Structure formats: structure tokens, C-alpha cells
Coordinates of N, CA, C and O in Angstrom, one line a residue:
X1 N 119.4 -14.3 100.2 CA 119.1 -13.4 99.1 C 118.8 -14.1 97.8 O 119.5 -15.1 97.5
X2 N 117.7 -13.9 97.1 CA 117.2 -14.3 96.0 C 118.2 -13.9 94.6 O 118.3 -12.7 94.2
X3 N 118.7 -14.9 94.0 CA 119.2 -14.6 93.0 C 118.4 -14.1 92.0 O 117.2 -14.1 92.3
X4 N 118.7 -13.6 90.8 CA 117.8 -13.3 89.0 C 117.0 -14.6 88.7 O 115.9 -14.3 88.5
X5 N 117.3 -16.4 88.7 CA 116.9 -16.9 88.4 C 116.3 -17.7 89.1 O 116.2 -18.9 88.8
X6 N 115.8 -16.9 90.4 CA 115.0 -18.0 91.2 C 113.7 -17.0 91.0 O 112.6 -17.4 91.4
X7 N 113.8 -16.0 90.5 CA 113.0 -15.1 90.5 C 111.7 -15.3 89.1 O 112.0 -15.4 87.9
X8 N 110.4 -15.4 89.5 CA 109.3 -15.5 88.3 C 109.5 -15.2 87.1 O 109.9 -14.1 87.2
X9 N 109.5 -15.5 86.1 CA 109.7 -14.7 84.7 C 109.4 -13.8 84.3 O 109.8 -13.3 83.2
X10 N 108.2 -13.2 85.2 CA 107.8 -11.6 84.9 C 108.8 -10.4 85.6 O 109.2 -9.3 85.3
X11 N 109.0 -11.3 86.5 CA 109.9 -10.5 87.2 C 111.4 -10.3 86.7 O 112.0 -9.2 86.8
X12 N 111.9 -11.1 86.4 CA 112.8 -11.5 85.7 C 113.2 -10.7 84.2 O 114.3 -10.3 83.7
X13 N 111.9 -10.6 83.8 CA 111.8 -9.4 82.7 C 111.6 -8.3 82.5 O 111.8 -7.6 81.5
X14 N 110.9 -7.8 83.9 CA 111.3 -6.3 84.6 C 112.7 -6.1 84.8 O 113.3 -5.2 84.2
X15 N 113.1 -6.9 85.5 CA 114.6 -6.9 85.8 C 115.5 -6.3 84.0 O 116.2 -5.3 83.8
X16 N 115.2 -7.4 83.1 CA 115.7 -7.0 82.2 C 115.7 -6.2 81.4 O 116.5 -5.9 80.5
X17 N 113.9 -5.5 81.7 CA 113.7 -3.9 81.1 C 114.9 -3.0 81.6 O 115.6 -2.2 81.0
X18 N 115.0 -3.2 83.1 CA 115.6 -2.1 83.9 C 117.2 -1.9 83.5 O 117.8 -0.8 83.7
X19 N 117.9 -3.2 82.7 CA 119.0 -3.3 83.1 C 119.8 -3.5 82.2 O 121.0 -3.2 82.3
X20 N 119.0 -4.2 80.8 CA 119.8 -4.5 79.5 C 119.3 -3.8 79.0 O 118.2 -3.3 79.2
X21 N 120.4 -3.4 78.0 CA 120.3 -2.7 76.6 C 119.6 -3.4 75.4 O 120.1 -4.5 75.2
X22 N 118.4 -3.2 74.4 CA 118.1 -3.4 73.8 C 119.0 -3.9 72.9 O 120.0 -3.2 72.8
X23 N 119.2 -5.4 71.9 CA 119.7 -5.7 71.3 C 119.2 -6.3 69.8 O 118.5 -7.3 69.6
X24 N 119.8 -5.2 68.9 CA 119.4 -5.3 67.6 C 119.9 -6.4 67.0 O 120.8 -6.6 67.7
X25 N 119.9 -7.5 66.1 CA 119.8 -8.4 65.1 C 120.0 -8.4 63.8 O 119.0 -7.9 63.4
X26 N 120.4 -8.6 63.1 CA 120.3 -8.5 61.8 C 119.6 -10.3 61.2 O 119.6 -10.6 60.0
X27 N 119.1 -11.0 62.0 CA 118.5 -11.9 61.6 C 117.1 -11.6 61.6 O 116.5 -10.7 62.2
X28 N 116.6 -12.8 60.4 CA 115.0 -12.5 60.2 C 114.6 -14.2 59.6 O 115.5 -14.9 59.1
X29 N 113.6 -14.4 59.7 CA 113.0 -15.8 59.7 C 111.6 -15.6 58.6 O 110.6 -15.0 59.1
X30 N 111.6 -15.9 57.6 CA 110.8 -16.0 57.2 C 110.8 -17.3 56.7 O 111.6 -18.1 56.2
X31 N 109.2 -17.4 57.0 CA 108.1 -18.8 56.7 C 106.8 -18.6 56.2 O 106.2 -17.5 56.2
X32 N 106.3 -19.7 55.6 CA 105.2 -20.1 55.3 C 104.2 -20.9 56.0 O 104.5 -22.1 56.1
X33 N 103.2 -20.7 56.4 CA 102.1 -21.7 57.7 C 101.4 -22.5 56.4 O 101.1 -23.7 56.7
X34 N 101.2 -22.0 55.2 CA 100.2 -22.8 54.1 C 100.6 -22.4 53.0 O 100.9 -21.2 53.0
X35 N 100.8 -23.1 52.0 CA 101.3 -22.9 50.7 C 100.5 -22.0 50.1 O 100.9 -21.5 49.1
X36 N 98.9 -21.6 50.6 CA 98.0 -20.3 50.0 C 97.9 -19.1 50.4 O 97.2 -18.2 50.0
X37 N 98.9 -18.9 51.5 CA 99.3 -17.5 52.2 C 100.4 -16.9 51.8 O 101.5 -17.3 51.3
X38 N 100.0 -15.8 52.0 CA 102.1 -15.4 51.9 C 102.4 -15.2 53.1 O 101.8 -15.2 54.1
X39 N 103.9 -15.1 52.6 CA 104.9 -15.5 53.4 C 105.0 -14.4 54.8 O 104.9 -13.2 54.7
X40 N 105.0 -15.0 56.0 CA 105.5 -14.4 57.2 C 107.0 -13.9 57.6 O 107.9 -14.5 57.1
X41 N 107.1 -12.8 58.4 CA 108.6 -12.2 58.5 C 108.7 -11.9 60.5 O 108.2 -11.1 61.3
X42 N 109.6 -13.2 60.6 CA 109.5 -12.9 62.5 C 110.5 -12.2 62.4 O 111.3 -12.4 61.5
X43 N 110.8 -11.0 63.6 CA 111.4 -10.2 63.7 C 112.0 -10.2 64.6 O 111.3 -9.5 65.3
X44 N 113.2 -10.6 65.4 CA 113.0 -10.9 67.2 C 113.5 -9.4 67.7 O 114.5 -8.8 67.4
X45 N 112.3 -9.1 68.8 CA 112.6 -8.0 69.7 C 113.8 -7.5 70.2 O 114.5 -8.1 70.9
X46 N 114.0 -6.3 69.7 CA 115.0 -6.3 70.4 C 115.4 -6.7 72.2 O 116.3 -7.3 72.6
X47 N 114.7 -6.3 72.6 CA 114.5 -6.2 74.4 C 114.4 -7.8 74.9 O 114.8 -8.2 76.0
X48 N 113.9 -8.6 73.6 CA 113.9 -10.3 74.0 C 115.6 -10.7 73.6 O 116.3 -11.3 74.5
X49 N 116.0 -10.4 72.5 CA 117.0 -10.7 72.3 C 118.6 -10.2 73.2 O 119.8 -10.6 73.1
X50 N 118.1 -9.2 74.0 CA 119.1 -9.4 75.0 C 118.7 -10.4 76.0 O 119.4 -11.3 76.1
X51 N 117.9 -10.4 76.7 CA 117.1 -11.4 76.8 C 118.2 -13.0 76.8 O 119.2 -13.4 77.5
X52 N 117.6 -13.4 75.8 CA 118.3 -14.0 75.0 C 119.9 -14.5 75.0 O 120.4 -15.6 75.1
X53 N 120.3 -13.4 74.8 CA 122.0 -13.2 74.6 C 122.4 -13.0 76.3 O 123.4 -13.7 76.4
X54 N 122.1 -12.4 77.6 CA 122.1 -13.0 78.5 C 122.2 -13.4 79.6 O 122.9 -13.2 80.6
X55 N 121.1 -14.2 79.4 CA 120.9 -15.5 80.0 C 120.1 -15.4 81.2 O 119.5 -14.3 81.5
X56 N 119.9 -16.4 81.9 CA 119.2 -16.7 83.2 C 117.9 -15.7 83.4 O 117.5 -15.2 84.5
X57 N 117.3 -15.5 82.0 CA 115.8 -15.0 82.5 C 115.0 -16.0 81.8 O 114.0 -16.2 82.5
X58 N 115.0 -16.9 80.3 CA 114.2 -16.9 79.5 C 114.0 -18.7 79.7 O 114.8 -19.7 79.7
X59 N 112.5 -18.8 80.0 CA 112.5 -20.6 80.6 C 113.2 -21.4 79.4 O 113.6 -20.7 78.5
X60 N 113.3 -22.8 79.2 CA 113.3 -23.4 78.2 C 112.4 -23.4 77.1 O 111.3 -23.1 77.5
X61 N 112.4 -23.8 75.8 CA 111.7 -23.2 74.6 C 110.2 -24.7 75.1 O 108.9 -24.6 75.0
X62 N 110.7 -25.6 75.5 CA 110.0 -26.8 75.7 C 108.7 -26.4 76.8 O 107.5 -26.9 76.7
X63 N 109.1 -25.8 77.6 CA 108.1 -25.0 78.3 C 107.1 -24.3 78.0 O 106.2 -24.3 78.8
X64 N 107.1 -23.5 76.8 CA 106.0 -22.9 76.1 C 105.1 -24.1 75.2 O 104.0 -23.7 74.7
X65 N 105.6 -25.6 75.1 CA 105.1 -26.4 74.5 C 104.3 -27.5 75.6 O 103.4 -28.3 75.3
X66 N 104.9 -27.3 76.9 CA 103.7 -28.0 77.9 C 102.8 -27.1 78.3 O 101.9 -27.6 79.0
X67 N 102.7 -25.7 77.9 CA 101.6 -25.3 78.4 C 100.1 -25.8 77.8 O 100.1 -26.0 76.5
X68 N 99.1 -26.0 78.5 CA 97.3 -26.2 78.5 C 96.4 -25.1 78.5 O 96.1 -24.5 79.5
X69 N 95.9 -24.8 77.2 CA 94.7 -24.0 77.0 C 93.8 -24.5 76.6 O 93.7 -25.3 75.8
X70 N 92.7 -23.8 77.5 CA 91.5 -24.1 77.0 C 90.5 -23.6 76.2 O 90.8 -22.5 75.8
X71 N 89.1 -24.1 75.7 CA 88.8 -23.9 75.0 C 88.7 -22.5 74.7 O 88.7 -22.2 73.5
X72 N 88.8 -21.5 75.7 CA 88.6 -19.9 75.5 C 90.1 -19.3 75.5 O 90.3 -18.1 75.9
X73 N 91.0 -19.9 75.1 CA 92.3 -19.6 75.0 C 93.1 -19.2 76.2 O 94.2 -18.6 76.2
X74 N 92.2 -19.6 77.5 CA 93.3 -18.8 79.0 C 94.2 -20.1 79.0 O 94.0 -21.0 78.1
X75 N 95.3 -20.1 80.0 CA 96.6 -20.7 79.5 C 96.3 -21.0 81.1 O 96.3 -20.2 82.0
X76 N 96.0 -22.5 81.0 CA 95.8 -23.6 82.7 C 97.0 -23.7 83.5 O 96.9 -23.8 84.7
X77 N 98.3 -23.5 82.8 CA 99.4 -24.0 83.8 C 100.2 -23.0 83.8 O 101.2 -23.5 84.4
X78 N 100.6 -21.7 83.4 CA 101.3 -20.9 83.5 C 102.1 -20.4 84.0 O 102.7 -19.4 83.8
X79 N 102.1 -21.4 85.1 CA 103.3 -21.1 86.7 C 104.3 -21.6 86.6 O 105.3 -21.3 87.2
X80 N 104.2 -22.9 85.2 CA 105.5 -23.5 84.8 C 106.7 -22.9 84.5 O 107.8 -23.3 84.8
X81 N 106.2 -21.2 83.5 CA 106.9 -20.4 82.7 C 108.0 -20.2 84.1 O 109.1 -20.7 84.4
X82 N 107.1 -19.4 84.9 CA 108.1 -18.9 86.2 C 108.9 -19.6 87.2 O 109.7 -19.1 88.0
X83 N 108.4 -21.0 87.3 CA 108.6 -22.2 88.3 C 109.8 -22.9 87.7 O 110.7 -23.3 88.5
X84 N 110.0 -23.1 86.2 CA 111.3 -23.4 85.9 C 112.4 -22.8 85.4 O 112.3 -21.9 84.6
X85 N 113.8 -23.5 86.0 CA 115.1 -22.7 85.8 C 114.9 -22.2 84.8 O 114.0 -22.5 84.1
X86 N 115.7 -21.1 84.4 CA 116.0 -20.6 83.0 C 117.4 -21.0 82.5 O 118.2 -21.6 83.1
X87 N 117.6 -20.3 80.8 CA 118.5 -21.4 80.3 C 119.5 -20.5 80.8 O 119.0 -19.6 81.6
X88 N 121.0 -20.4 80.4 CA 121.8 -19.6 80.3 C 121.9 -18.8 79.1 O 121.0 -19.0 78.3
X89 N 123.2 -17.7 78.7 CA 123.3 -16.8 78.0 C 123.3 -17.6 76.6 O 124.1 -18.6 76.6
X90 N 122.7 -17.5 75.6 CA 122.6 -17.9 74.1 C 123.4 -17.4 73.1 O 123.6 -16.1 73.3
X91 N 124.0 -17.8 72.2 CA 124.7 -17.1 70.7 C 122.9 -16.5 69.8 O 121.7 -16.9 69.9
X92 N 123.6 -15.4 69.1 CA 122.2 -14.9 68.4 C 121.8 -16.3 67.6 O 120.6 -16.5 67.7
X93 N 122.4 -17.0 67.0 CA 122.1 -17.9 66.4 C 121.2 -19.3 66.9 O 120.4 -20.1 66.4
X94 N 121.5 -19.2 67.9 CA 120.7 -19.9 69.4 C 119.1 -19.4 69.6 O 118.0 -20.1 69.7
X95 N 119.3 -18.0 69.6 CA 118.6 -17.4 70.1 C 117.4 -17.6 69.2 O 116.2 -17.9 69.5
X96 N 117.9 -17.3 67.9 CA 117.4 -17.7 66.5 C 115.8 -18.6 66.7 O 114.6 -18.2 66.9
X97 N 116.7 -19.9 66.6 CA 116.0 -21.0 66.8 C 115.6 -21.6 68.2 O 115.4 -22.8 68.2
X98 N 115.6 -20.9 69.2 CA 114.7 -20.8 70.2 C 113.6 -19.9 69.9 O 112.6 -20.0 70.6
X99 N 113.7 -18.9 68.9 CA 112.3 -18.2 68.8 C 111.5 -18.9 67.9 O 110.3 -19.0 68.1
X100 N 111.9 -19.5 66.8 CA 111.5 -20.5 65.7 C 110.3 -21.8 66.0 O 109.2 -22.1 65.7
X101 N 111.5 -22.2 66.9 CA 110.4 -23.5 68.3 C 109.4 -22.7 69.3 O 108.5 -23.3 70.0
X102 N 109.7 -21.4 69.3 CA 108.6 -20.5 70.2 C 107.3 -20.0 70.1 O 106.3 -20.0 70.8
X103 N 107.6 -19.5 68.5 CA 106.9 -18.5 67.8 C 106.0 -18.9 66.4 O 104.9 -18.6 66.0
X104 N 107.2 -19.6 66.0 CA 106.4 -20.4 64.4 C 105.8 -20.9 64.5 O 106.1 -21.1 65.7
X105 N 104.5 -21.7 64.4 CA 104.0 -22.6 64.3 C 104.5 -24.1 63.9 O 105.1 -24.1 62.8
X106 N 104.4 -25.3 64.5 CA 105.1 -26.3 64.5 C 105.0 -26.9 63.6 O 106.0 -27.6 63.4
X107 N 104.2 -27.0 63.0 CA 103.7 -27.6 61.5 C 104.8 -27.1 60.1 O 104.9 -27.5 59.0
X108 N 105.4 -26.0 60.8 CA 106.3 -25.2 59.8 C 107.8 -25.9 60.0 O 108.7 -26.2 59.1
X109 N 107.7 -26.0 61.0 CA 109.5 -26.4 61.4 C 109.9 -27.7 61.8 O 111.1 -28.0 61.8
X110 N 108.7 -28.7 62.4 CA 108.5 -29.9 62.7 C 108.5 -31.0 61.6 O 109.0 -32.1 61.7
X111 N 107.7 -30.4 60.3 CA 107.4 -31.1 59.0 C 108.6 -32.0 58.7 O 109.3 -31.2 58.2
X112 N 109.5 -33.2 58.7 CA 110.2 -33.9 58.1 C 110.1 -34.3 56.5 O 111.0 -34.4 55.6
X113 N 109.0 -34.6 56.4 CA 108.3 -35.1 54.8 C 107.9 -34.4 54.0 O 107.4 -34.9 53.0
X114 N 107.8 -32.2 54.1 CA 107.6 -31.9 53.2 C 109.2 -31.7 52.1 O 110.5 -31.6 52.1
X115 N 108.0 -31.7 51.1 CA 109.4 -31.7 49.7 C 109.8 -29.9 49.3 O 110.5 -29.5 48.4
X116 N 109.2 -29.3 50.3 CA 109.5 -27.8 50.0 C 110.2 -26.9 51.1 O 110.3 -27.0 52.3
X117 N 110.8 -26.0 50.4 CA 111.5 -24.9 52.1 C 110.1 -24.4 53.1 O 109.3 -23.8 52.4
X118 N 109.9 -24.5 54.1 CA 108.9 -23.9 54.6 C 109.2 -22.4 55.6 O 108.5 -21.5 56.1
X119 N 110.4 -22.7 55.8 CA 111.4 -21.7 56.9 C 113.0 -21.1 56.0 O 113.9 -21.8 55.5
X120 N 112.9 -19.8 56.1 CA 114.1 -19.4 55.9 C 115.0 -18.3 56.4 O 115.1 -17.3 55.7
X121 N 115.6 -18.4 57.3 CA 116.7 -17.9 58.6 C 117.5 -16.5 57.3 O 118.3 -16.9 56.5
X122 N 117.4 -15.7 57.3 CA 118.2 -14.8 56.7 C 118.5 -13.7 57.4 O 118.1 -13.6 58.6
X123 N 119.3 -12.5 56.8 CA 119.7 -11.5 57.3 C 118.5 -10.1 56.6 O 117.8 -10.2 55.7
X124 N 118.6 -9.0 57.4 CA 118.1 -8.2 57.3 C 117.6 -7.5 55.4 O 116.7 -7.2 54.7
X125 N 119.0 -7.5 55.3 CA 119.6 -7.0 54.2 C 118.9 -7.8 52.8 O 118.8 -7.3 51.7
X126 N 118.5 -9.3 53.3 CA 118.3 -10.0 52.5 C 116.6 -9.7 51.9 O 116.2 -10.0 50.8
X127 N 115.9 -9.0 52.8 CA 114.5 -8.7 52.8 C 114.2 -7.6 52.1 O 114.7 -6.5 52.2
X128 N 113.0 -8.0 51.1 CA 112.8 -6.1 50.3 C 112.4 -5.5 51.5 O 111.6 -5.8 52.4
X129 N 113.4 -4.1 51.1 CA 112.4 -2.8 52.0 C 111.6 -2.5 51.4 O 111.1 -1.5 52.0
X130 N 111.0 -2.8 50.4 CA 109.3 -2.2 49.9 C 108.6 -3.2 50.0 O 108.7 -4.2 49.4
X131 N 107.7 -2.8 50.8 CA 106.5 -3.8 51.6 C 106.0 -4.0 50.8 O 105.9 -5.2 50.8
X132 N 105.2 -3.1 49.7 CA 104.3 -3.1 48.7 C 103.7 -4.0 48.8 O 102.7 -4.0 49.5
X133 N 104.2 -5.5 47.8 CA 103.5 -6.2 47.7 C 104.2 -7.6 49.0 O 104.3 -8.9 49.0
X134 N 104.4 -6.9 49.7 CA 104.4 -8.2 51.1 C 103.3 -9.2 51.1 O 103.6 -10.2 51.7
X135 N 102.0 -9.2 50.5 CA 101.2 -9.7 50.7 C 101.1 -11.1 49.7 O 100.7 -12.2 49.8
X136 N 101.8 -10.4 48.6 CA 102.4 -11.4 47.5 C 103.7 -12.7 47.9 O 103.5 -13.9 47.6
X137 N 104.4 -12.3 48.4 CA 105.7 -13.0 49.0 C 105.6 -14.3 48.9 O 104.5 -14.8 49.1
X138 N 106.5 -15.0 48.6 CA 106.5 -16.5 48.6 C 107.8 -17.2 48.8 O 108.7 -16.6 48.3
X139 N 108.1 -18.2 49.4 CA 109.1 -18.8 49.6 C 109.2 -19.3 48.2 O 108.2 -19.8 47.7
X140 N 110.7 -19.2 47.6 CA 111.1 -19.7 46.1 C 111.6 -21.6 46.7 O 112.3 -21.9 47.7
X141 N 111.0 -22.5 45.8 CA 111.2 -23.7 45.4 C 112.4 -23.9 45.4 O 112.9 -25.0 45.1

């Protein structure tokens, strides 16, 4: 009998449509990709974040970083996603920064030598609810 984690990662996430409960967050990640944009707001899914919390569907975060695209953006090795173990169950805070290394751009969270915040992990509560000027937004110095 085929266990959950011998199973493809698509499959694996049917599985997890069918079976977990959506899980809400109160975390939010906002970043900046260039000091002339504003500011971005990652939101993690709820449906990933059970996901997430757990366990044995979601490959390692390093796996989305060996994949090979080419010039027309199709993705060469994609069998990896499903071919390797997955991690186990995560703390939301885990989960966090497995989406951070997933999702952000590396130049954002990788930077050692910038003199500024480029990433900032907060709570819901902490974000205006008037979008308005979202386009304004900036990470404060």
C-alpha cells in the first residue's frame, strides 16, 4: 500500500484539498524587490498553509531552487518536486519562512550587505486595511 508521501506532489495535494481544513494565519510578509517599487504583501494560502502545518505533502523549500527553466519559462526538471520526500508537519512560523525562500525573490532575503530592511514578517493587524494608496507603500528605514 502506497503511503501520502510516496505519492507525487500533485497528488498529494488533492489529497490535501480532500482532507484538510483550510488554515487561516495571521502572518503576512511584506517586502521590497527594488527600492523604486512599492512595497509587496505575501499572503500564505490558506489551503497551503495546512499544507504546511501538516506535513508529509510539501517537497523541501531547496527543491524549488534546483529546478531548470528555459528560455520560454517551461520548467525542465519538474519530477524533482514529486520524486522527493517531503518535509514533515511545520510551526506557522516555519511555514513562514519556507514560503519567504519559496516565493520572494532571493535577492530580497539572500542580500547580507544591504544597509536597509528589505523583508518584514508581521501580523495581519499590523497592515492598513485601506488599500488606497498600497501603491505608495514603503518599507520605513
Amino acid at each position: 500500500m502506497t503511503t501520502l508521501s510516496e505519492l507525487p506532489l500533485f497528488d498529494r495535494l488533492l489529497w490535501a484539498k480532500e482532507n484538510l481544513a483550510p488554515v487561516e494565519t495571521d502572518y503576512r510578509v511584506v517586502f521590497e524587490c527594488d527600492m523604486d517599487e512599492a512595497a509587496a504583501v505575501l499572503v500564505p494560502a490558506p489551503e497551503w498553509m495546512a499544507c504546511a502545518l501538516a506535513g508529509g505533502i510539501l517537497p523541501p523549500v531547496e527543491v524549488y531552487h534546483q529546478l531548470e527553466i528555459d528560455e520560454k519559462g517551461h520548467v525542465l526538471n519538474g519530477h524533482i518536486l514529486h520524486e522527493t520526500p517531503p518535509l514533515g508537519p511545520m510551526t506557522e512560523e516555519q511555514a513562514i519562512e519556507y514560503l519567504i525562500r519559496k516565493d520572494v525573490p532571493s535577492h530580497v532575503w539572500q542580500d547580507e550587505t544591504a544597509n536597509r530592511l528589505k523583508f518584514y514578517i508581521c501580523q495581519k493587524h499590523q497592515i492598513p486595511e485601506d488599500r488606497g494608496f498600497r501603491n505608495a507603500w514603503r518599507l520605513a528605514a
